[in-house]
JSON list of C-alpha atoms in Angstrom, two decimals:
[
{"chain": "A", "resi": 1290, "resn": "MET", "atom": "CA", "xyz": [8.72, 38.58, -3.92]},
{"chain": "A", "resi": 1291, "resn": "ALA", "atom": "CA", "xyz": [8.04, 40.21, -0.55]},
{"chain": "A", "resi": 1292, "resn": "GLU", "atom": "CA", "xyz": [4.73, 38.28, -0.44]},
{"chain": "A", "resi": 1293, "resn": "ALA", "atom": "CA", "xyz": [6.56, 34.89, -0.92]},
{"chain": "A", "resi": 1294, "resn": "ALA", "atom": "CA", "xyz": [9.25, 35.87, 1.78]},
{"chain": "A", "resi": 1295, "resn": "GLU", "atom": "CA", "xyz": [6.49, 36.72, 4.21]},
{"chain": "A", "resi": 1296, "resn": "ALA", "atom": "CA", "xyz": [4.67, 33.54, 3.70]},
{"chain": "A", "resi": 1297, "resn": "LEU", "atom": "CA", "xyz": [7.96, 31.53, 4.33]},
{"chain": "A", "resi": 1298, "resn": "ARG", "atom": "CA", "xyz": [8.53, 33.64, 7.34]},
{"chain": "A", "resi": 1299, "resn": "SER", "atom": "CA", "xyz": [5.02, 32.61, 8.59]},
{"chain": "A", "resi": 1300, "resn": "TRP", "atom": "CA", "xyz": [5.83, 29.08, 7.92]},
{"chain": "A", "resi": 1301, "resn": "TRP", "atom": "CA", "xyz": [9.14, 29.14, 9.77]},
{"chain": "A", "resi": 1302, "resn": "ASP", "atom": "CA", "xyz": [7.25, 30.28, 12.90]},
{"chain": "A", "resi": 1303, "resn": "ARG", "atom": "CA", "xyz": [5.12, 27.07, 12.73]},
{"chain": "A", "resi": 1304, "resn": "GLY", "atom": "CA", "xyz": [8.05, 24.63, 12.35]},
{"chain": "A", "resi": 1305, "resn": "GLN", "atom": "CA", "xyz": [9.62, 22.21, 14.80]},
{"chain": "A", "resi": 1306, "resn": "SER", "atom": "CA", "xyz": [13.13, 22.31, 16.13]},
{"chain": "A", "resi": 1307, "resn": "PHE", "atom": "CA", "xyz": [15.36, 19.20, 15.24]},
{"chain": "A", "resi": 1308, "resn": "ALA", "atom": "CA", "xyz": [14.99, 18.01, 18.75]},
{"chain": "A", "resi": 1309, "resn": "ALA", "atom": "CA", "xyz": [11.25, 18.27, 18.63]},
{"chain": "A", "resi": 1310, "resn": "TYR", "atom": "CA", "xyz": [11.29, 16.40, 15.24]},
{"chain": "A", "resi": 1311, "resn": "VAL", "atom": "CA", "xyz": [13.40, 13.67, 16.67]},
{"chain": "A", "resi": 1312, "resn": "ASP", "atom": "CA", "xyz": [11.42, 13.42, 19.93]},
{"chain": "A", "resi": 1313, "resn": "GLY", "atom": "CA", "xyz": [8.25, 12.91, 17.82]},
{"chain": "A", "resi": 1314, "resn": "MET", "atom": "CA", "xyz": [9.63, 10.19, 15.59]},
{"chain": "A", "resi": 1315, "resn": "THR", "atom": "CA", "xyz": [8.15, 6.68, 15.89]},
{"chain": "A", "resi": 1316, "resn": "VAL", "atom": "CA", "xyz": [10.03, 5.19, 12.81]},
{"chain": "A", "resi": 1317, "resn": "ASN", "atom": "CA", "xyz": [13.75, 5.49, 11.92]},
{"chain": "A", "resi": 1318, "resn": "ARG", "atom": "CA", "xyz": [14.85, 7.41, 14.97]},
{"chain": "A", "resi": 1319, "resn": "GLU", "atom": "CA", "xyz": [17.59, 5.03, 15.78]},
{"chain": "A", "resi": 1320, "resn": "ARG", "atom": "CA", "xyz": [18.79, 4.75, 12.20]},
{"chain": "A", "resi": 1321, "resn": "LEU", "atom": "CA", "xyz": [18.84, 8.58, 11.99]},
{"chain": "A", "resi": 1322, "resn": "ARG", "atom": "CA", "xyz": [20.78, 8.80, 15.32]},
{"chain": "A", "resi": 1323, "resn": "LYS", "atom": "CA", "xyz": [23.32, 6.19, 14.04]},
{"chain": "A", "resi": 1324, "resn": "ILE", "atom": "CA", "xyz": [23.83, 8.15, 10.77]},
{"chain": "A", "resi": 1325, "resn": "GLU", "atom": "CA", "xyz": [24.26, 11.40, 12.73]},
{"chain": "A", "resi": 1326, "resn": "ALA", "atom": "CA", "xyz": [26.86, 9.68, 14.96]},
{"chain": "A", "resi": 1327, "resn": "ARG", "atom": "CA", "xyz": [28.88, 7.98, 12.19]},
{"chain": "A", "resi": 1328, "resn": "TYR", "atom": "CA", "xyz": [28.74, 10.81, 9.56]},
{"chain": "A", "resi": 1329, "resn": "ALA", "atom": "CA", "xyz": [31.61, 13.39, 9.49]},
{"chain": "A", "resi": 1330, "resn": "LEU", "atom": "CA", "xyz": [31.44, 16.47, 7.27]},
{"chain": "A", "resi": 1331, "resn": "PRO", "atom": "CA", "xyz": [34.61, 16.26, 4.98]},
{"chain": "A", "resi": 1332, "resn": "GLU", "atom": "CA", "xyz": [37.32, 18.66, 5.87]},
{"chain": "A", "resi": 1333, "resn": "ALA", "atom": "CA", "xyz": [37.26, 19.99, 2.37]},
{"chain": "A", "resi": 1334, "resn": "ALA", "atom": "CA", "xyz": [33.66, 20.90, 2.56]},
{"chain": "A", "resi": 1335, "resn": "ARG", "atom": "CA", "xyz": [33.85, 22.80, 5.81]},
{"chain": "A", "resi": 1336, "resn": "ALA", "atom": "CA", "xyz": [35.15, 26.01, 4.30]},
{"chain": "A", "resi": 1337, "resn": "PHE", "atom": "CA", "xyz": [32.31, 26.06, 1.94]},
{"chain": "A", "resi": 1338, "resn": "TRP", "atom": "CA", "xyz": [29.69, 25.68, 4.75]},
{"chain": "A", "resi": 1339, "resn": "ARG", "atom": "CA", "xyz": [31.31, 28.22, 6.99]},
{"chain": "A", "resi": 1340, "resn": "ARG", "atom": "CA", "xyz": [30.67, 30.87, 4.24]},
{"chain": "A", "resi": 1341, "resn": "PHE", "atom": "CA", "xyz": [27.01, 30.83, 5.50]},
{"chain": "A", "resi": 1342, "resn": "ARG", "atom": "CA", "xyz": [28.03, 31.86, 9.06]},
{"chain": "A", "resi": 1343, "resn": "GLY", "atom": "CA", "xyz": [26.73, 35.37, 10.26]},
{"chain": "A", "resi": 1344, "resn": "HIS", "atom": "CA", "xyz": [24.41, 35.70, 7.07]},
{"chain": "A", "resi": 1345, "resn": "GLY", "atom": "CA", "xyz": [21.13, 34.48, 8.82]},
{"chain": "A", "resi": 1346, "resn": "TRP", "atom": "CA", "xyz": [20.35, 31.74, 6.46]},
{"chain": "A", "resi": 1347, "resn": "ARG", "atom": "CA", "xyz": [17.80, 29.13, 7.46]},
{"chain": "A", "resi": 1348, "resn": "ALA", "atom": "CA", "xyz": [16.40, 25.91, 6.09]},
{"chain": "A", "resi": 1349, "resn": "LEU", "atom": "CA", "xyz": [12.79, 24.78, 6.17]},
{"chain": "A", "resi": 1350, "resn": "ILE", "atom": "CA", "xyz": [12.70, 21.00, 5.92]},
{"chain": "A", "resi": 1351, "resn": "LEU", "atom": "CA", "xyz": [9.77, 18.92, 4.67]},
{"chain": "A", "resi": 1352, "resn": "THR", "atom": "CA", "xyz": [10.06, 15.39, 6.04]},
{"chain": "A", "resi": 1353, "resn": "ALA", "atom": "CA", "xyz": [8.57, 12.48, 7.89]},
{"chain": "A", "resi": 1354, "resn": "ASP", "atom": "CA", "xyz": [9.99, 9.81, 10.11]},
{"chain": "A", "resi": 1355, "resn": "TRP", "atom": "CA", "xyz": [8.86, 6.89, 7.88]},
{"chain": "A", "resi": 1356, "resn": "CYS", "atom": "CA", "xyz": [10.71, 8.27, 4.89]},
{"chain": "A", "resi": 1357, "resn": "GLY", "atom": "CA", "xyz": [14.23, 6.49, 4.25]},
{"chain": "A", "resi": 1358, "resn": "ASP", "atom": "CA", "xyz": [15.58, 9.35, 2.13]},
{"chain": "A", "resi": 1359, "resn": "ALA", "atom": "CA", "xyz": [14.83, 11.80, 5.14]},
{"chain": "A", "resi": 1360, "resn": "MET", "atom": "CA", "xyz": [16.37, 9.36, 7.74]},
{"chain": "A", "resi": 1361, "resn": "MET", "atom": "CA", "xyz": [19.51, 9.54, 5.47]},
{"chain": "A", "resi": 1362, "resn": "ALA", "atom": "CA", "xyz": [19.54, 13.25, 4.55]},
{"chain": "A", "resi": 1363, "resn": "VAL", "atom": "CA", "xyz": [18.44, 14.92, 7.76]},
{"chain": "A", "resi": 1364, "resn": "PRO", "atom": "CA", "xyz": [21.50, 13.79, 9.92]},
{"chain": "A", "resi": 1365, "resn": "VAL", "atom": "CA", "xyz": [23.89, 14.85, 7.09]},
{"chain": "A", "resi": 1366, "resn": "PHE", "atom": "CA", "xyz": [22.19, 18.21, 6.95]},
{"chain": "A", "resi": 1367, "resn": "CYS", "atom": "CA", "xyz": [22.46, 18.56, 10.77]},
{"chain": "A", "resi": 1368, "resn": "HIS", "atom": "CA", "xyz": [26.24, 18.43, 10.45]},
{"chain": "A", "resi": 1369, "resn": "ILE", "atom": "CA", "xyz": [26.20, 21.08, 7.64]},
{"chain": "A", "resi": 1370, "resn": "ALA", "atom": "CA", "xyz": [23.79, 23.17, 9.85]},
{"chain": "A", "resi": 1371, "resn": "ARG", "atom": "CA", "xyz": [26.25, 23.15, 12.68]},
{"chain": "A", "resi": 1372, "resn": "GLU", "atom": "CA", "xyz": [29.26, 24.13, 10.45]},
{"chain": "A", "resi": 1373, "resn": "ALA", "atom": "CA", "xyz": [27.18, 26.72, 8.69]},
{"chain": "A", "resi": 1374, "resn": "GLU", "atom": "CA", "xyz": [25.51, 28.08, 11.89]},
{"chain": "A", "resi": 1375, "resn": "MET", "atom": "CA", "xyz": [22.35, 27.79, 9.91]},
{"chain": "A", "resi": 1376, "resn": "GLU", "atom": "CA", "xyz": [19.03, 27.22, 11.86]},
{"chain": "A", "resi": 1377, "resn": "ALA", "atom": "CA", "xyz": [16.43, 24.71, 10.57]},
{"chain": "A", "resi": 1378, "resn": "ARG", "atom": "CA", "xyz": [12.73, 24.07, 11.13]},
{"chain": "A", "resi": 1379, "resn": "PHE", "atom": "CA", "xyz": [11.02, 20.76, 10.43]},
{"chain": "A", "resi": 1380, "resn": "PHE", "atom": "CA", "xyz": [7.69, 20.23, 8.82]},
{"chain": "A", "resi": 1381, "resn": "ILE", "atom": "CA", "xyz": [5.97, 16.81, 8.77]},
{"chain": "A", "resi": 1382, "resn": "ARG", "atom": "CA", "xyz": [4.84, 16.51, 5.15]},
{"chain": "A", "resi": 1383, "resn": "ASP", "atom": "CA", "xyz": [1.28, 15.25, 5.86]},
{"chain": "A", "resi": 1384, "resn": "ASP", "atom": "CA", "xyz": [0.65, 17.92, 8.46]},
{"chain": "A", "resi": 1385, "resn": "HIS", "atom": "CA", "xyz": [1.56, 20.77, 6.14]},
{"chain": "A", "resi": 1386, "resn": "PRO", "atom": "CA", "xyz": [0.10, 19.98, 2.71]},
{"chain": "A", "resi": 1387, "resn": "ALA", "atom": "CA", "xyz": [-0.06, 23.60, 1.77]},
{"chain": "A", "resi": 1388, "resn": "LEU", "atom": "CA", "xyz": [3.67, 23.97, 2.25]},
{"chain": "A", "resi": 1389, "resn": "MET", "atom": "CA", "xyz": [4.41, 20.67, 0.64]},
{"chain": "A", "resi": 1390, "resn": "ASP", "atom": "CA", "xyz": [2.30, 21.50, -2.45]},
{"chain": "A", "resi": 1391, "resn": "ARG", "atom": "CA", "xyz": [4.68, 24.39, -3.04]},
{"chain": "A", "resi": 1392, "resn": "TYR", "atom": "CA", "xyz": [7.69, 22.03, -3.56]},
{"chain": "A", "resi": 1393, "resn": "LEU", "atom": "CA", "xyz": [6.44, 19.02, -5.52]},
{"chain": "A", "resi": 1394, "resn": "THR", "atom": "CA", "xyz": [8.80, 16.81, -7.40]},
{"chain": "A", "resi": 1395, "resn": "GLY", "atom": "CA", "xyz": [7.42, 15.84, -10.75]},
{"chain": "A", "resi": 1396, "resn": "GLY", "atom": "CA", "xyz": [3.90, 16.41, -9.28]},
{"chain": "A", "resi": 1397, "resn": "ALA", "atom": "CA", "xyz": [4.61, 14.14, -6.20]},
{"chain": "A", "resi": 1398, "resn": "ARG", "atom": "CA", "xyz": [5.10, 15.00, -2.57]},
{"chain": "A", "resi": 1399, "resn": "ALA", "atom": "CA", "xyz": [8.46, 13.58, -2.53]},
{"chain": "A", "resi": 1400, "resn": "ILE", "atom": "CA", "xyz": [10.58, 14.12, 0.57]},
{"chain": "A", "resi": 1401, "resn": "PRO", "atom": "CA", "xyz": [12.77, 15.41, 1.99]},
{"chain": "A", "resi": 1402, "resn": "LYS", "atom": "CA", "xyz": [12.77, 18.89, 0.71]},
{"chain": "A", "resi": 1403, "resn": "PHE", "atom": "CA", "xyz": [15.17, 21.47, 2.08]},
{"chain": "A", "resi": 1404, "resn": "VAL", "atom": "CA", "xyz": [13.96, 25.02, 1.28]},
{"chain": "A", "resi": 1405, "resn": "PHE", "atom": "CA", "xyz": [16.89, 27.53, 1.92]},
{"chain": "A", "resi": 1406, "resn": "VAL", "atom": "CA", "xyz": [16.18, 31.05, 2.75]},
{"chain": "A", "resi": 1407, "resn": "ASP", "atom": "CA", "xyz": [18.37, 34.18, 3.41]},
{"chain": "A", "resi": 1408, "resn": "ALA", "atom": "CA", "xyz": [18.02, 36.46, 6.29]},
{"chain": "A", "resi": 1409, "resn": "ALA", "atom": "CA", "xyz": [15.09, 38.33, 4.77]},
{"chain": "A", "resi": 1410, "resn": "PHE", "atom": "CA", "xyz": [13.37, 34.87, 4.02]},
{"chain": "A", "resi": 1411, "resn": "GLN", "atom": "CA", "xyz": [13.88, 35.22, 0.34]},
{"chain": "A", "resi": 1412, "resn": "GLU", "atom": "CA", "xyz": [13.98, 31.62, -0.99]},
{"chain": "A", "resi": 1413, "resn": "ARG", "atom": "CA", "xyz": [17.48, 31.00, -2.38]},
{"chain": "A", "resi": 1414, "resn": "ALA", "atom": "CA", "xyz": [17.47, 27.32, -3.21]},
{"chain": "A", "resi": 1415, "resn": "VAL", "atom": "CA", "xyz": [15.65, 24.07, -2.91]},
{"chain": "A", "resi": 1416, "resn": "TRP", "atom": "CA", "xyz": [17.05, 20.66, -2.50]},
{"chain": "A", "resi": 1417, "resn": "GLY", "atom": "CA", "xyz": [15.59, 17.16, -2.43]},
{"chain": "A", "resi": 1418, "resn": "PRO", "atom": "CA", "xyz": [14.57, 14.40, -2.36]},
{"chain": "A", "resi": 1419, "resn": "ARG", "atom": "CA", "xyz": [17.89, 12.71, -3.13]},
{"chain": "A", "resi": 1420, "resn": "PRO", "atom": "CA", "xyz": [21.21, 13.20, -5.17]},
{"chain": "A", "resi": 1421, "resn": "PRO", "atom": "CA", "xyz": [21.63, 11.79, -8.57]},
{"chain": "A", "resi": 1422, "resn": "GLU", "atom": "CA", "xyz": [23.79, 8.85, -7.38]},
{"chain": "A", "resi": 1423, "resn": "VAL", "atom": "CA", "xyz": [21.11, 7.75, -4.99]},
{"chain": "A", "resi": 1424, "resn": "GLN", "atom": "CA", "xyz": [18.32, 8.13, -7.51]},
{"chain": "A", "resi": 1425, "resn": "ALA", "atom": "CA", "xyz": [20.30, 5.97, -10.05]},
{"chain": "A", "resi": 1426, "resn": "TYR", "atom": "CA", "xyz": [20.72, 3.14, -7.26]},
{"chain": "A", "resi": 1427, "resn": "LEU", "atom": "CA", "xyz": [17.03, 3.45, -6.36]},
{"chain": "A", "resi": 1428, "resn": "ASP", "atom": "CA", "xyz": [15.89, 3.40, -10.12]},
{"chain": "A", "resi": 1429, "resn": "ALA", "atom": "CA", "xyz": [18.05, 0.16, -10.43]},
{"chain": "A", "resi": 1430, "resn": "VAL", "atom": "CA", "xyz": [16.68, -1.66, -7.55]},
{"chain": "A", "resi": 1431, "resn": "ARG", "atom": "CA", "xyz": [13.14, -0.81, -8.26]},
{"chain": "A", "resi": 1432, "resn": "ARG", "atom": "CA", "xyz": [13.44, -2.49, -11.66]},
{"chain": "A", "resi": 1433, "resn": "ARG", "atom": "CA", "xyz": [13.57, -5.74, -9.72]},
{"chain": "A", "resi": 1434, "resn": "ILE", "atom": "CA", "xyz": [10.19, -5.30, -8.49]},
{"chain": "A", "resi": 1435, "resn": "PRO", "atom": "CA", "xyz": [7.54, -7.24, -10.74]},
{"chain": "A", "resi": 1436, "resn": "PRO", "atom": "CA", "xyz": [4.52, -5.53, -12.03]},
{"chain": "A", "resi": 1437, "resn": "PRO", "atom": "CA", "xyz": [1.61, -5.12, -9.68]},
{"chain": "A", "resi": 1438, "resn": "ASP", "atom": "CA", "xyz": [-0.30, -7.97, -11.24]},
{"chain": "A", "resi": 1439, "resn": "ASP", "atom": "CA", "xyz": [2.45, -10.47, -10.58]},
{"chain": "A", "resi": 1440, "resn": "SER", "atom": "CA", "xyz": [1.86, -12.54, -7.49]},
{"chain": "A", "resi": 1441, "resn": "ALA", "atom": "CA", "xyz": [5.43, -11.94, -6.19]},
{"chain": "A", "resi": 1442, "resn": "HIS", "atom": "CA", "xyz": [5.01, -8.14, -6.45]},
{"chain": "A", "resi": 1443, "resn": "GLU", "atom": "CA", "xyz": [4.32, -7.34, -2.74]},
{"chain": "A", "resi": 1444, "resn": "THR", "atom": "CA", "xyz": [6.93, -9.72, -1.37]},
{"chain": "A", "resi": 1445, "resn": "VAL", "atom": "CA", "xyz": [9.66, -8.66, -3.63]},
{"chain": "A", "resi": 1446, "resn": "LYS", "atom": "CA", "xyz": [8.69, -5.01, -3.18]},
{"chain": "A", "resi": 1447, "resn": "ARG", "atom": "CA", "xyz": [9.02, -5.33, 0.70]},
{"chain": "A", "resi": 1448, "resn": "ALA", "atom": "CA", "xyz": [12.47, -7.07, 0.33]},
{"chain": "A", "resi": 1449, "resn": "VAL", "atom": "CA", "xyz": [13.70, -4.28, -2.05]},
{"chain": "A", "resi": 1450, "resn": "TYR", "atom": "CA", "xyz": [12.67, -1.61, 0.18]},
{"chain": "A", "resi": 1451, "resn": "ARG", "atom": "CA", "xyz": [14.15, -3.25, 3.24]},
{"chain": "A", "resi": 1452, "resn": "GLU", "atom": "CA", "xyz": [17.44, -3.50, 1.28]},
{"chain": "A", "resi": 1453, "resn": "VAL", "atom": "CA", "xyz": [17.17, 0.19, 0.28]},
{"chain": "A", "resi": 1454, "resn": "GLY", "atom": "CA", "xyz": [16.57, 1.21, 3.89]},
{"chain": "A", "resi": 1455, "resn": "ASP", "atom": "CA", "xyz": [19.48, -0.91, 5.00]},
{"chain": "A", "resi": 1456, "resn": "ARG", "atom": "CA", "xyz": [21.81, 0.49, 2.55]},
{"chain": "A", "resi": 1457, "resn": "TYR", "atom": "CA", "xyz": [20.70, 4.10, 3.27]},
{"chain": "A", "resi": 1458, "resn": "ALA", "atom": "CA", "xyz": [21.45, 3.50, 6.99]},
{"chain": "A", "resi": 1459, "resn": "THR", "atom": "CA", "xyz": [24.87, 2.15, 6.40]},
{"chain": "A", "resi": 1460, "resn": "ASP", "atom": "CA", "xyz": [26.50, 3.53, 3.22]},
{"chain": "A", "resi": 1461, "resn": "PRO", "atom": "CA", "xyz": [28.81, 6.44, 3.86]},
{"chain": "A", "resi": 1462, "resn": "ALA", "atom": "CA", "xyz": [29.09, 7.03, 0.15]},
{"chain": "A", "resi": 1463, "resn": "PHE", "atom": "CA", "xyz": [25.24, 7.97, -0.02]},
{"chain": "A", "resi": 1464, "resn": "TRP", "atom": "CA", "xyz": [25.89, 10.37, 2.81]},
{"chain": "A", "resi": 1465, "resn": "ALA", "atom": "CA", "xyz": [28.78, 11.91, 0.99]},
{"chain": "A", "resi": 1466, "resn": "ALA", "atom": "CA", "xyz": [26.61, 12.28, -2.05]},
{"chain": "A", "resi": 1467, "resn": "ILE", "atom": "CA", "xyz": [24.00, 14.14, -0.13]},
{"chain": "A", "resi": 1468, "resn": "GLU", "atom": "CA", "xyz": [26.53, 16.59, 1.30]},
{"chain": "A", "resi": 1469, "resn": "ALA", "atom": "CA", "xyz": [28.11, 17.05, -2.17]},
{"chain": "A", "resi": 1470, "resn": "ASP", "atom": "CA", "xyz": [24.70, 17.64, -3.90]},
{"chain": "A", "resi": 1471, "resn": "LEU", "atom": "CA", "xyz": [23.61, 20.07, -1.27]},
{"chain": "A", "resi": 1472, "resn": "ARG", "atom": "CA", "xyz": [26.96, 21.99, -1.84]},
{"chain": "A", "resi": 1473, "resn": "ARG", "atom": "CA", "xyz": [26.39, 21.89, -5.72]},
{"chain": "A", "resi": 1474, "resn": "THR", "atom": "CA", "xyz": [22.86, 23.23, -5.18]},
{"chain": "A", "resi": 1475, "resn": "LEU", "atom": "CA", "xyz": [23.83, 26.06, -2.92]},
{"chain": "A", "resi": 1476, "resn": "GLU", "atom": "CA", "xyz": [27.13, 27.03, -4.63]},
{"chain": "A", "resi": 1477, "resn": "PRO", "atom": "CA", "xyz": [25.56, 29.56, -7.06]},
{"chain": "A", "resi": 1478, "resn": "VAL", "atom": "CA", "xyz": [23.91, 31.42, -4.26]},
{"chain": "A", "resi": 1479, "resn": "ALA", "atom": "CA", "xyz": [26.37, 31.02, -1.39]},
{"chain": "A", "resi": 1480, "resn": "PRO", "atom": "CA", "xyz": [27.63, 34.04, 0.36]},
{"chain": "A", "resi": 1481, "resn": "ALA", "atom": "CA", "xyz": [31.19, 35.11, -0.93]}
]
């Protein structure tokens, strides 16, 4: 257990701040900023997130600027982090494969992944890449994409992913689902 905490502490020291992450973005920066500006943490959730204040919790976030799920989840988390007074460090997925490979989803390097640690860098919870409501939507729209051997495959795939990106960038219900799923994930381990 102590070895795992020491490894996470070491990773923490190599992470980027939110400002550095955003400064380095070449894709989705404006969409991320718009979500950050439009999203408001629900009043009912604020008391829960305040429970983390003063307890030294942190989040290591595996992400990439091209990822639509990260574009949507990171600004929601930023509101949570401010309410919880929780620091975060950001790790670009492809720049940190050893860290990413510790947090695979079904064997894939799916992002974002939020790794929550306490003051002693003990891993307490992991979240990502998306809440069940968003996964159900994504599964449904992906079914519209024809098989790879169909001549329309690439055209339809591009259109579907453009639609997904647009919905991610504009649908407050998805943003609310992220916050609620993060709360469900952390509820069993949250400070009293």
